Amino acid sequence: MGVEQLQRLVTDLPVVPSPLPAQRRLMAQWCVPDDEILQSPVLESLVTHLDRAFTRLFNQAFPSISDMGPRDFFGRDLAWDIAKNVDIISQPSDFGVILAGESITGQFKCLFEAFEVWQSEQPTESILATACRRREAANRAASHTSAPLSVEGAHIAKARLEAEKRALKESRDLERLQAAQRKEAERSQCASEKSQAAERKKEARELAVAAKAQKAAELLAKRDATGKGRQVPSLKRTAPGPAGDNGAAVPPKRLAFTETFGKMAGDRVVGFATKCAAA
């Protein structure tokens, strides 16, 4: 085969199709403690919208008092994770990429409605553009060419994704359970401390009452002893005395206190002691 025939053979070869684009799974980005988005007032307003919307949904689902609150199911940290992925949210199901699942039925719909309200109230064009550039930069850093997945490979990838979601959901459920246990322990400790304080206050009050009663009894005993040692003159009037030198009769002497007055004074002391003991 000559050179011309070889060139003709190469020319007649079919055009090779372009390779399929690399299949890239959509990954959520997580907000870290020193993330730059934490300084954005627009994204902070989104976090507030999401937080308030979920709180309303939680109060509707659980109208009675519960040991766990809305923050135990959807805290502001998860709201900030959503704020970092605003570029991939176009429908309620997109929240499943960021969250492990719905903590309460209707959570994704509720959050998406709050997201739409935020978009209508805030200038979000620059925020969305910044989020897209941030995602492209992250994808370039972790870019790699992958071969097209077969049917079996797609099933394996889907099963792996579901397993990751289940693991994430289980870890968050465990965190909620631990938070509830900590709250219950704190509540029990607080109740125990209040009970002990009430017991101490009651004992102090009883000791004070006993001390007052003892003091009143000692005062009464002291007054009784003083009254017994005192001579109480009689009420009997003596006959008029003999006439004086000038012939006038001497008037009878006045008496000071009687035994009846002494008894009344003792009764008043007893009443005073009883009132002190009751106080």
Coordinates of C-alpha atoms in Angstrom, one line a residue:
M1 CA 0.0 0.0 0.0
G2 CA 1.4 3.3 -1.1
V3 CA 1.5 6.6 0.6
E4 CA -1.4 8.0 -1.3
Q5 CA -3.6 5.0 -0.4
L6 CA -2.7 5.5 3.3
Q7 CA -3.6 9.1 3.2
R8 CA -6.9 8.3 1.5
L9 CA -7.6 5.7 4.1
V10 CA -6.9 8.2 6.9
T11 CA -9.2 10.7 5.2
D12 CA -12.0 8.2 4.9
L13 CA -11.9 7.2 8.6
P14 CA -15.1 8.3 10.5
V15 CA -14.9 11.4 12.7
V16 CA -14.2 10.4 16.3
P17 CA -16.9 11.8 18.6
S18 CA -15.9 14.2 21.3
P19 CA -15.5 12.6 24.7
L20 CA -18.4 12.9 27.1
P21 CA -18.1 15.6 29.7
A22 CA -16.9 14.4 33.0
Q23 CA -19.8 13.5 35.3
R24 CA -19.5 15.7 38.4
R25 CA -21.7 15.1 41.4
L26 CA -23.1 18.3 42.9
M27 CA -21.4 18.8 46.2
A28 CA -22.4 21.2 49.0
Q29 CA -19.9 23.6 50.5
W30 CA -19.8 24.1 54.3
C31 CA -19.6 27.3 56.2
V32 CA -16.5 27.4 58.5
P33 CA -16.1 29.5 61.7
D34 CA -13.9 32.1 59.9
D35 CA -15.8 32.0 56.6
E36 CA -15.9 35.3 54.7
I37 CA -19.7 35.0 54.1
L38 CA -20.3 35.6 57.8
Q39 CA -19.5 39.3 57.2
S40 CA -22.2 39.6 54.5
P41 CA -25.4 41.4 55.8
V42 CA -27.4 40.1 52.8
L43 CA -26.6 36.5 53.6
E44 CA -27.2 37.1 57.3
S45 CA -30.7 38.3 56.4
L46 CA -31.2 35.0 54.5
V47 CA -30.2 33.1 57.6
T48 CA -32.7 35.1 59.7
H49 CA -35.5 34.4 57.1
L50 CA -34.7 30.7 57.2
D51 CA -34.5 30.6 61.0
R52 CA -37.8 32.4 61.5
A53 CA -39.6 30.3 58.8
F54 CA -38.5 27.0 60.4
T55 CA -39.4 28.3 63.9
R56 CA -42.9 29.0 62.7
L57 CA -43.2 25.5 61.1
F58 CA -41.9 23.9 64.3
N59 CA -44.4 25.8 66.5
Q60 CA -47.2 24.7 64.2
A61 CA -46.1 21.0 64.3
F62 CA -45.5 21.1 68.1
P63 CA -47.8 23.6 69.7
S64 CA -47.3 22.3 73.2
I65 CA -44.2 22.8 75.3
S66 CA -41.4 20.4 74.2
D67 CA -38.0 19.5 75.7
M68 CA -36.4 20.3 72.3
G69 CA -36.7 23.5 70.4
P70 CA -36.4 24.6 66.8
R71 CA -32.7 25.2 67.1
D72 CA -32.2 21.5 68.0
F73 CA -33.5 20.5 64.6
F74 CA -32.4 23.4 62.4
G75 CA -29.8 25.7 63.9
R76 CA -28.2 28.8 62.5
D77 CA -25.2 26.8 61.5
L78 CA -27.2 24.8 59.0
A79 CA -28.8 28.1 57.8
W80 CA -25.3 29.4 57.1
D81 CA -24.5 26.2 55.2
I82 CA -27.5 27.0 53.0
A83 CA -26.4 30.6 52.6
K84 CA -23.1 29.3 51.2
N85 CA -24.8 27.2 48.5
V86 CA -27.4 29.7 47.3
D87 CA -26.2 29.2 43.7
I88 CA -27.6 25.6 43.5
I89 CA -31.0 26.3 45.0
S90 CA -33.8 26.5 42.4
Q91 CA -36.4 24.2 43.9
P92 CA -37.3 22.7 47.3
S93 CA -35.6 19.4 46.6
D94 CA -32.3 21.1 46.2
F95 CA -32.1 21.5 50.0
G96 CA -31.5 17.8 50.1
V97 CA -28.0 18.3 48.7
I98 CA -27.1 20.5 51.8
L99 CA -29.3 19.0 54.5
A100 CA -29.4 15.3 55.3
G101 CA -33.2 15.3 55.1
E102 CA -36.3 16.9 56.4
S103 CA -36.4 17.1 60.2
I104 CA -40.1 18.0 60.0
T105 CA -42.5 17.2 57.1
G106 CA -42.6 20.2 54.8
Q107 CA -39.3 21.7 55.9
F108 CA -37.8 22.0 52.4
K109 CA -40.9 23.7 51.1
C110 CA -41.0 26.1 54.0
L111 CA -37.3 27.0 53.6
F112 CA -37.7 27.5 49.8
E113 CA -40.6 29.9 50.4
A114 CA -38.4 31.9 52.8
F115 CA -35.6 31.7 50.2
E116 CA -37.9 33.2 47.5
V117 CA -39.0 36.0 49.9
W118 CA -35.3 36.8 50.6
Q119 CA -34.6 37.0 46.8
S120 CA -37.4 39.4 46.3
E121 CA -36.3 41.7 49.1
Q122 CA -32.5 41.7 48.7
P123 CA -30.2 42.5 45.8
T124 CA -29.0 38.9 45.3
E125 CA -27.3 39.1 41.8
S126 CA -23.8 39.8 43.2
I127 CA -24.3 37.2 45.9
L128 CA -25.2 34.5 43.4
A129 CA -22.4 35.5 41.1
T130 CA -19.9 35.3 43.9
A131 CA -21.2 31.9 45.0
C132 CA -20.9 30.6 41.4
R133 CA -17.3 31.8 41.1
R134 CA -16.5 30.2 44.5
R135 CA -17.9 26.9 43.4
E136 CA -16.0 27.0 40.0
A137 CA -12.8 27.7 41.9
A138 CA -13.4 24.7 44.2
N139 CA -14.3 22.5 41.2
R140 CA -11.1 23.5 39.4
A141 CA -9.0 22.7 42.5
A142 CA -10.6 19.2 42.7
S143 CA -11.1 18.6 39.0
H144 CA -10.4 15.2 37.6
T145 CA -11.6 13.4 34.5
S146 CA -13.8 10.4 35.2
A147 CA -15.0 7.8 32.8
P148 CA -18.7 7.6 32.0
L149 CA -20.4 5.4 34.6
S150 CA -22.1 2.3 33.6
V151 CA -25.6 1.3 34.8
E152 CA -24.0 -0.7 37.7
G153 CA -21.6 2.2 38.5
A154 CA -24.6 4.6 38.6
H155 CA -26.4 2.4 41.1
I156 CA -23.2 2.1 43.2
A157 CA -22.8 5.9 43.1
K158 CA -26.4 6.5 44.1
A159 CA -26.1 3.9 46.9
R160 CA -23.0 5.6 48.2
L161 CA -24.7 9.0 48.1
E162 CA -27.7 7.7 50.0
A163 CA -25.4 6.0 52.6
E164 CA -23.6 9.3 53.1
K165 CA -26.9 11.1 53.6
R166 CA -28.0 8.4 56.1
A167 CA -24.7 8.7 58.0
L168 CA -25.0 12.5 58.1
K169 CA -28.7 12.3 59.3
E170 CA -27.8 9.7 62.0
S171 CA -24.9 11.9 63.3
R172 CA -27.3 14.9 63.5
D173 CA -29.9 12.9 65.2
L174 CA -27.3 11.8 67.7
E175 CA -26.3 15.4 68.3
R176 CA -30.0 16.3 68.9
L177 CA -30.4 13.4 71.4
Q178 CA -27.2 14.4 73.2
A179 CA -28.4 18.0 73.4
A180 CA -31.7 16.9 74.8
Q181 CA -30.0 14.7 77.4
R182 CA -27.8 17.6 78.4
K183 CA -30.8 19.9 78.8
E184 CA -32.6 17.3 80.9
A185 CA -29.6 16.9 83.1
E186 CA -29.3 20.7 83.5
R187 CA -33.0 20.9 84.3
S188 CA -32.7 18.1 86.9
Q189 CA -29.7 19.7 88.5
C190 CA -31.5 23.1 88.7
A191 CA -34.5 21.5 90.3
S192 CA -32.3 19.7 92.8
E193 CA -30.5 22.9 93.7
K194 CA -33.8 24.8 94.1
S195 CA -35.2 22.0 96.4
Q196 CA -32.0 22.1 98.5
A197 CA -32.2 25.9 98.8
A198 CA -35.8 25.6 99.9
E199 CA -34.9 23.0 102.5
R200 CA -32.1 25.2 103.8
K201 CA -34.4 28.2 104.0
K202 CA -37.1 26.2 105.8
E203 CA -34.5 24.9 108.3
A204 CA -33.2 28.5 108.9
R205 CA -36.8 29.7 109.4
E206 CA -37.5 27.0 111.9
L207 CA -34.3 27.7 113.8
A208 CA -35.2 31.4 114.0
V209 CA -38.6 30.6 115.3
A210 CA -37.2 28.2 117.9
A211 CA -34.6 30.8 119.0
K212 CA -37.3 33.4 119.4
A213 CA -39.4 31.0 121.4
Q214 CA -36.5 30.1 123.6
K215 CA -35.6 33.8 124.2
A216 CA -39.2 34.6 125.0
A217 CA -39.4 31.7 127.5
E218 CA -36.1 32.8 129.1
L219 CA -37.5 36.3 129.4
L220 CA -40.7 35.0 130.9
A221 CA -38.9 32.9 133.4
K222 CA -36.7 35.8 134.4
R223 CA -39.8 38.0 135.0
D224 CA -41.5 35.3 137.0
A225 CA -38.5 34.9 139.2
T226 CA -38.4 38.7 139.7
G227 CA -42.1 38.8 140.5
K228 CA -41.9 36.0 143.1
G229 CA -39.1 37.7 145.0
R230 CA -41.1 41.0 145.3
Q231 CA -43.4 41.6 148.3
V232 CA -46.9 42.6 147.2
P233 CA -48.7 44.6 149.9
S234 CA -52.3 43.8 150.8
L235 CA -55.4 45.7 149.6
K236 CA -56.9 45.8 153.2
R237 CA -57.3 49.2 154.6
T238 CA -56.2 49.7 158.1
A239 CA -58.2 51.3 160.7
P240 CA -57.7 55.0 161.2
G241 CA -54.7 55.7 163.2
P242 CA -54.7 57.3 166.5
A243 CA -55.2 61.0 166.8
G244 CA -52.2 63.1 166.5
D245 CA -50.8 65.5 168.8
N246 CA -53.2 68.2 167.7
G247 CA -56.2 65.8 168.1
A248 CA -56.8 65.1 164.3
A249 CA -57.1 61.5 163.0
V250 CA -54.2 60.1 160.9
P251 CA -55.5 59.0 157.3
P252 CA -54.9 55.4 156.2
K253 CA -51.8 54.6 154.1
R254 CA -52.2 54.2 150.3
L255 CA -51.3 50.7 148.9
A256 CA -49.1 50.3 145.8
F257 CA -49.9 47.1 143.9
T258 CA -52.0 44.1 144.5
E259 CA -51.7 40.4 143.8
T260 CA -54.4 40.7 141.1
F261 CA -52.3 43.2 139.1
G262 CA -49.3 41.0 139.4
K263 CA -51.2 38.1 137.9
M264 CA -52.5 40.2 135.0
A265 CA -48.9 41.3 134.3
G266 CA -47.8 37.7 134.2
D267 CA -50.6 36.8 131.7
R268 CA -49.5 39.7 129.4
V269 CA -45.9 38.4 129.4
V270 CA -47.1 34.9 128.5
G271 CA -49.1 36.4 125.6
F272 CA -46.1 38.4 124.4
A273 CA -43.9 35.2 124.4
T274 CA -46.5 33.3 122.4
K275 CA -46.7 36.0 119.7
C276 CA -42.9 36.1 119.5
A277 CA -42.8 32.3 119.0
A278 CA -45.5 32.5 116.3
A279 CA -43.6 35.2 114.4

